[in-house]
Coordinates of C-alpha atoms in Angstrom, one line a residue:
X1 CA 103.7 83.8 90.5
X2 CA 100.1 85.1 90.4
X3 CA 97.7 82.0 90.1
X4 CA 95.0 84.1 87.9
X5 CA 91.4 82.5 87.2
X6 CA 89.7 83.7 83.8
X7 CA 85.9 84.2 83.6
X8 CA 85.3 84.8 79.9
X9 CA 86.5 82.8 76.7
X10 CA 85.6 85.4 73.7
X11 CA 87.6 87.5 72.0
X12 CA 89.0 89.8 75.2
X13 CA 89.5 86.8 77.2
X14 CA 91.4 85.2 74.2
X15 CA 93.6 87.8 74.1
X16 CA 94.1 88.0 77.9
X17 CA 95.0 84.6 78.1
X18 CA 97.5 84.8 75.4
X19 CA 99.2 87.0 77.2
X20 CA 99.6 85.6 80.2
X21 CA 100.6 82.2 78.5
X22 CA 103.4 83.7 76.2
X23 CA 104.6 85.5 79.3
X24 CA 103.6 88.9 78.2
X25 CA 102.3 89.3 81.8
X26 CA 104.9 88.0 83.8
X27 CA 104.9 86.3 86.7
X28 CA 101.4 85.4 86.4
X29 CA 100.4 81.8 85.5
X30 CA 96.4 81.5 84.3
X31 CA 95.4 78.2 86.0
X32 CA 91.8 78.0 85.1
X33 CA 89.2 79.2 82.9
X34 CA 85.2 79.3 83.5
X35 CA 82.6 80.3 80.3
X36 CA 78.9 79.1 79.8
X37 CA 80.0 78.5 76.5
X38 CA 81.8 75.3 76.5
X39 CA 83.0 75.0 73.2
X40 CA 84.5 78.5 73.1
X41 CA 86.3 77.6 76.7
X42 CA 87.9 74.2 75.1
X43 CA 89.0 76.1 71.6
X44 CA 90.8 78.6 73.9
X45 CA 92.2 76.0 76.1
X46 CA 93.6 74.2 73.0
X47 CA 95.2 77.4 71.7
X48 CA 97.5 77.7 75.0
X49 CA 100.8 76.0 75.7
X50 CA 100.3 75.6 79.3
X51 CA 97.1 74.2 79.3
X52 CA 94.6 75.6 82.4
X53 CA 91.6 73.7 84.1
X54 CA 88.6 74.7 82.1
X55 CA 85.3 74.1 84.5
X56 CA 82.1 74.3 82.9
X57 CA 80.3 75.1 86.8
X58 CA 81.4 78.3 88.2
X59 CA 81.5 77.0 92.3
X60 CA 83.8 74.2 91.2
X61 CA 85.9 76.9 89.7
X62 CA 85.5 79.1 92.4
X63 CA 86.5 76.3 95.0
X64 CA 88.6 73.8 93.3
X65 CA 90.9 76.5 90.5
X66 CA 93.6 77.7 93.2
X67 CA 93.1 81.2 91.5
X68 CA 94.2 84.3 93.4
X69 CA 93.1 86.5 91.2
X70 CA 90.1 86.5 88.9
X71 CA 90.0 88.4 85.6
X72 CA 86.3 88.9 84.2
X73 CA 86.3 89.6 80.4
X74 CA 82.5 88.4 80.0
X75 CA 79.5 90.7 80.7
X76 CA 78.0 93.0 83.3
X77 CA 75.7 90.1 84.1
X78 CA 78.7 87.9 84.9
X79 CA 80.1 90.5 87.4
X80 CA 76.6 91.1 88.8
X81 CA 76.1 87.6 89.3
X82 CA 80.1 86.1 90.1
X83 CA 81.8 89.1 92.1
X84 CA 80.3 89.4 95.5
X85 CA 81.2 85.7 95.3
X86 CA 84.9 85.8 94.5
X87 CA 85.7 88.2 96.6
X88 CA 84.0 86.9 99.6
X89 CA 85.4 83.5 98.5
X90 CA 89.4 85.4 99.6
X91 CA 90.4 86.4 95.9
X92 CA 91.1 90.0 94.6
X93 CA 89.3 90.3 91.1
X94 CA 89.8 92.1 88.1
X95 CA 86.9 94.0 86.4
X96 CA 86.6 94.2 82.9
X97 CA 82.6 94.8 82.5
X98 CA 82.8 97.8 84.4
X99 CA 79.2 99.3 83.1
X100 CA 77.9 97.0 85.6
X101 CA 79.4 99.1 88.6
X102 CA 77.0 102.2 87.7
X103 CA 74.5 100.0 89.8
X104 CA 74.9 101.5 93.1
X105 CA 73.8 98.8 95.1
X106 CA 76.0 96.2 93.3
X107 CA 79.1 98.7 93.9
X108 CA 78.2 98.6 97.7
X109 CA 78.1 95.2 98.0
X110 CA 81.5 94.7 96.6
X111 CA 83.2 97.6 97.9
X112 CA 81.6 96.3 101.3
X113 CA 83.1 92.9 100.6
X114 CA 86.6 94.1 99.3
X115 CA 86.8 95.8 102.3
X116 CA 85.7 93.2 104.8
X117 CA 87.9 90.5 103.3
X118 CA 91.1 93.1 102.5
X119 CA 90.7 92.0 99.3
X120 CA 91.1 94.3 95.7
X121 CA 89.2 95.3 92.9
X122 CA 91.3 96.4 89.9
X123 CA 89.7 98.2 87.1
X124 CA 91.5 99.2 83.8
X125 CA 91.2 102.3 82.4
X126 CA 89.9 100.9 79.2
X127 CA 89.9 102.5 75.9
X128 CA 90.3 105.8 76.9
X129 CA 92.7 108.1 79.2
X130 CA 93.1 110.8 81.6
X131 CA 91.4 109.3 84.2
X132 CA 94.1 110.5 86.4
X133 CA 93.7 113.7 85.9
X134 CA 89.9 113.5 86.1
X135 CA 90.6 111.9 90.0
X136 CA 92.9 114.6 90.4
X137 CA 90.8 117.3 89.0
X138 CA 88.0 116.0 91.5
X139 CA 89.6 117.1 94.8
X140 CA 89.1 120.6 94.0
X141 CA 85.5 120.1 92.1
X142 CA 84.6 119.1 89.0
X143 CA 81.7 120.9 87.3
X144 CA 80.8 119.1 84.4
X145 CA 82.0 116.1 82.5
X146 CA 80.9 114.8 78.8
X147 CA 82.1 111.7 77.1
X148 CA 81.0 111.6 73.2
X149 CA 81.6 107.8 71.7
X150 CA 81.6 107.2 67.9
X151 CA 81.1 104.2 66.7
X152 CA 81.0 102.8 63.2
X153 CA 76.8 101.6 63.5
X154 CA 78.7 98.0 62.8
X155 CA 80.6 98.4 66.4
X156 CA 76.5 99.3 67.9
X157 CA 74.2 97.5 66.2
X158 CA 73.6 94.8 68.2
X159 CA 73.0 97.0 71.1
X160 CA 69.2 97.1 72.5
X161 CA 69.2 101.0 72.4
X162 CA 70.6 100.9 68.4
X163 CA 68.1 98.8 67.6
X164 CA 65.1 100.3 69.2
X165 CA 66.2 103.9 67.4
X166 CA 67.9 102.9 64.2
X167 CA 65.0 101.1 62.0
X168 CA 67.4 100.4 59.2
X169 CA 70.9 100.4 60.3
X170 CA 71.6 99.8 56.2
X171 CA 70.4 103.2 55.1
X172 CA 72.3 105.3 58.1
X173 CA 74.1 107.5 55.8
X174 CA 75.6 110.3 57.9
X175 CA 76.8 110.6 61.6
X176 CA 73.4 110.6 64.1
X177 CA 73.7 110.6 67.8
X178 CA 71.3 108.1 68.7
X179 CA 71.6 108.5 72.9
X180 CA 72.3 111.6 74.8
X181 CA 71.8 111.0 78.6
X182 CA 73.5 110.0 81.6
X183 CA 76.5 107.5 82.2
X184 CA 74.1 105.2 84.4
X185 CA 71.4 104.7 81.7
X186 CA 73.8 104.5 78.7
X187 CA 75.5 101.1 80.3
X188 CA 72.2 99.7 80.0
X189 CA 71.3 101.1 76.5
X190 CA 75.0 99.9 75.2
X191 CA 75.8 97.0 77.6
X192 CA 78.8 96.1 75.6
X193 CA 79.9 99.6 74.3
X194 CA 80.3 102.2 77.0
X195 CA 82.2 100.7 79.6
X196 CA 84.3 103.7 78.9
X197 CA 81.7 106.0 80.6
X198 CA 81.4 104.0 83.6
X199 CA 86.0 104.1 84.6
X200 CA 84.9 107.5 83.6
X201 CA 82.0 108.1 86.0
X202 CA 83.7 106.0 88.9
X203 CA 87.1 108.1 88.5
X204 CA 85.1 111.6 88.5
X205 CA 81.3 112.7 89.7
X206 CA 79.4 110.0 89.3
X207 CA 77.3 108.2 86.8
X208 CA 73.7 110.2 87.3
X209 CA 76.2 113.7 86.9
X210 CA 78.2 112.4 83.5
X211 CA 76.8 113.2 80.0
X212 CA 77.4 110.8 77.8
X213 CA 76.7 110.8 74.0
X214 CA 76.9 108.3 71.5
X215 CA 77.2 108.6 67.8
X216 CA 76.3 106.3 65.2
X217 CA 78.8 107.0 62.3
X218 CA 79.3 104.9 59.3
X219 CA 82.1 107.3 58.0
X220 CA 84.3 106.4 60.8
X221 CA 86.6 103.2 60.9
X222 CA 88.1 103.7 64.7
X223 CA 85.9 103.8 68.0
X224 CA 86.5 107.2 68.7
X225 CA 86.3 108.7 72.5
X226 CA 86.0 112.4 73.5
X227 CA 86.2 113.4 77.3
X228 CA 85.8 116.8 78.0
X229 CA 85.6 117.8 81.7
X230 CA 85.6 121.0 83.5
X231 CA 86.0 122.4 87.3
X232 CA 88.1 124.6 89.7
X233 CA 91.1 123.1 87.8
X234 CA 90.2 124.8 84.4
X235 CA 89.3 122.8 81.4
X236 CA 90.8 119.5 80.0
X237 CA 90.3 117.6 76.6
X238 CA 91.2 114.5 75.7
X239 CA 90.5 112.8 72.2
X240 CA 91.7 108.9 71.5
X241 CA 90.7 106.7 68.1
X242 CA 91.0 103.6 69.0
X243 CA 91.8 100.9 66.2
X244 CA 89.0 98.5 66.8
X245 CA 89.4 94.6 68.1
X246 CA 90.0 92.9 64.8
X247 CA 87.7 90.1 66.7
X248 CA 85.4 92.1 68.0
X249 CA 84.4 95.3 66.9
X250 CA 82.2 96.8 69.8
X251 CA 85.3 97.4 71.8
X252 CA 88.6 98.6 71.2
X253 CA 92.1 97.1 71.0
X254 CA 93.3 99.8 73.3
X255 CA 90.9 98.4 76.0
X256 CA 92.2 94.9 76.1
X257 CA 95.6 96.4 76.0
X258 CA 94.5 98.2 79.2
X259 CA 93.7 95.1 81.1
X260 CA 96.6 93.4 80.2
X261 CA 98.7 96.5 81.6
X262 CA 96.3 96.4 84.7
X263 CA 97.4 92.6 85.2
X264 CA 101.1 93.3 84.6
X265 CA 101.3 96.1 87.3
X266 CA 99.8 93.7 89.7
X267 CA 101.8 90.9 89.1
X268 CA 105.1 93.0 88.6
X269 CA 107.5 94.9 91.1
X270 CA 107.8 98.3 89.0
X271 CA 107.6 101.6 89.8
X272 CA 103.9 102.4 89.2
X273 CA 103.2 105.5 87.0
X274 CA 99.9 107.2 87.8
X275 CA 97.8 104.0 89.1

């Protein structure tokens, strides 16, 4: 059994925990959960059937859970603040916030620290695909890669770039890109929106080389991701509309799906299929 450590009560988290608890992901066994937000920790807590430790202070958790494995499902400020520290504390961590690697000093620090303590860093794919391919299509060179998001302006509009552009999010009547840029600044303009463009960026050239564009669309009910990329291989395209959380709308069912896959595979003795 995988003793796994949760960082993260929301609606992700939630969902991550459900699994694990109804054996979804088996041979795992969640034994603890950390959030800042107490009474969203406890609610989860009394949702499971095998009840973990829920610790309000994140080095009792750290030191006193008996986690192996830590999944974050909170924020790019949890990982920037809590990942050195797990891993350097012997435990391999999952990484849901994945915008928050695009800071290349952060990613140094924990690749340094995976590395030193033989320790691993698992990152889900998310709500999109063919990053694979993208890997793959990277050992011979990869010339340009562009990742268009649309987003119902419901899924964006708490985001600090939506809000600086779009003065009245009610009278956004037609499809407006409201960011056009690269990877590295568009995890800081959407900090809860384009992780996407960050597994992207990590799994091909880079976040300063990866266009990304974001679309505000109130016509559209799914979170819709387009990934075209080009090199030495020839040209790939790959479309995916993603039904959105029911619980939360920024990010996509597919995504949580993703992590819960990434868990399994971990925990499980199967054949692995492309990761």
């Amino acid at each position: 059994m995988v003793r796994v450590g949760l960082i993260g009560c929301g609606a992700i988290g939630t969902m991550l925990a459900k699994a694990i608890d109804d054996g979804t992901v088996a041979n795992t066994d969640l034994v603890a959960v950390f959030d800042i937000y107490a009474e969203q920790m406890e609610d989860l807590v009394k949702k499971l059937k095998h009840r973990p430790k829920a610790y309000r202070e994140f080095e009792k958790f750290l030191k006193e859970s008996g986690a192996e494995l830590v999944a974050e499902a909170a924020s790019q400020e949890a990982v920037k603040q809590y990942a050195e520290k797990i891993i350097v504390s012997g435990k391999d961590i999952m990484i849901m916030s994945v915008g928050a690697l695009l800071d290349e000093e952060l990613l140094k620090k924990i690749k340094t620290a995976a590395e030193r303590e033989e320790r691993q860093v698992l990152v889900p794919s998310g709500a999109i695909g063919g990053l694979d391919a993208v890997k793959a299509a990277k050992l011979g060179g990869v010339d340009r890669v562009v990742l268009t998001t649309r987003k119902h302006p419901d899924s964006l509009k708490d985001s600090p770039h939506f809000q600086r552009v779009v003065k009245d999010p009610e009278g956004l009547r037609d499809a407006r890109v409201i960011f056009e840029g690269a990877a590295d600044e568009a995890v800081k303009a959407f900090p809860a929106n384009v992780n996407v463009s960050a597994a992207l960026s990590l799994a091909g050239i880079g976040g300063a080389n990866t266009v990304v564009r974001v679309v505000a669309d109130p016509s559209v009910t799914r979170n819709i991701h387009e990934i075209e990329v080009e090199g030495s291989f020839g040209r790939m395209k790959v479309l995916l509309e993603n039904i959105r959380h029911p619980a939360n709308p920024k990010t996509s069912y597919l995504a949580v799906l993703s992590a819960i896959e990434t868990l399994r595979s971990r925990a499980s003795r199967e054949i692995r299929i492309g990761t």
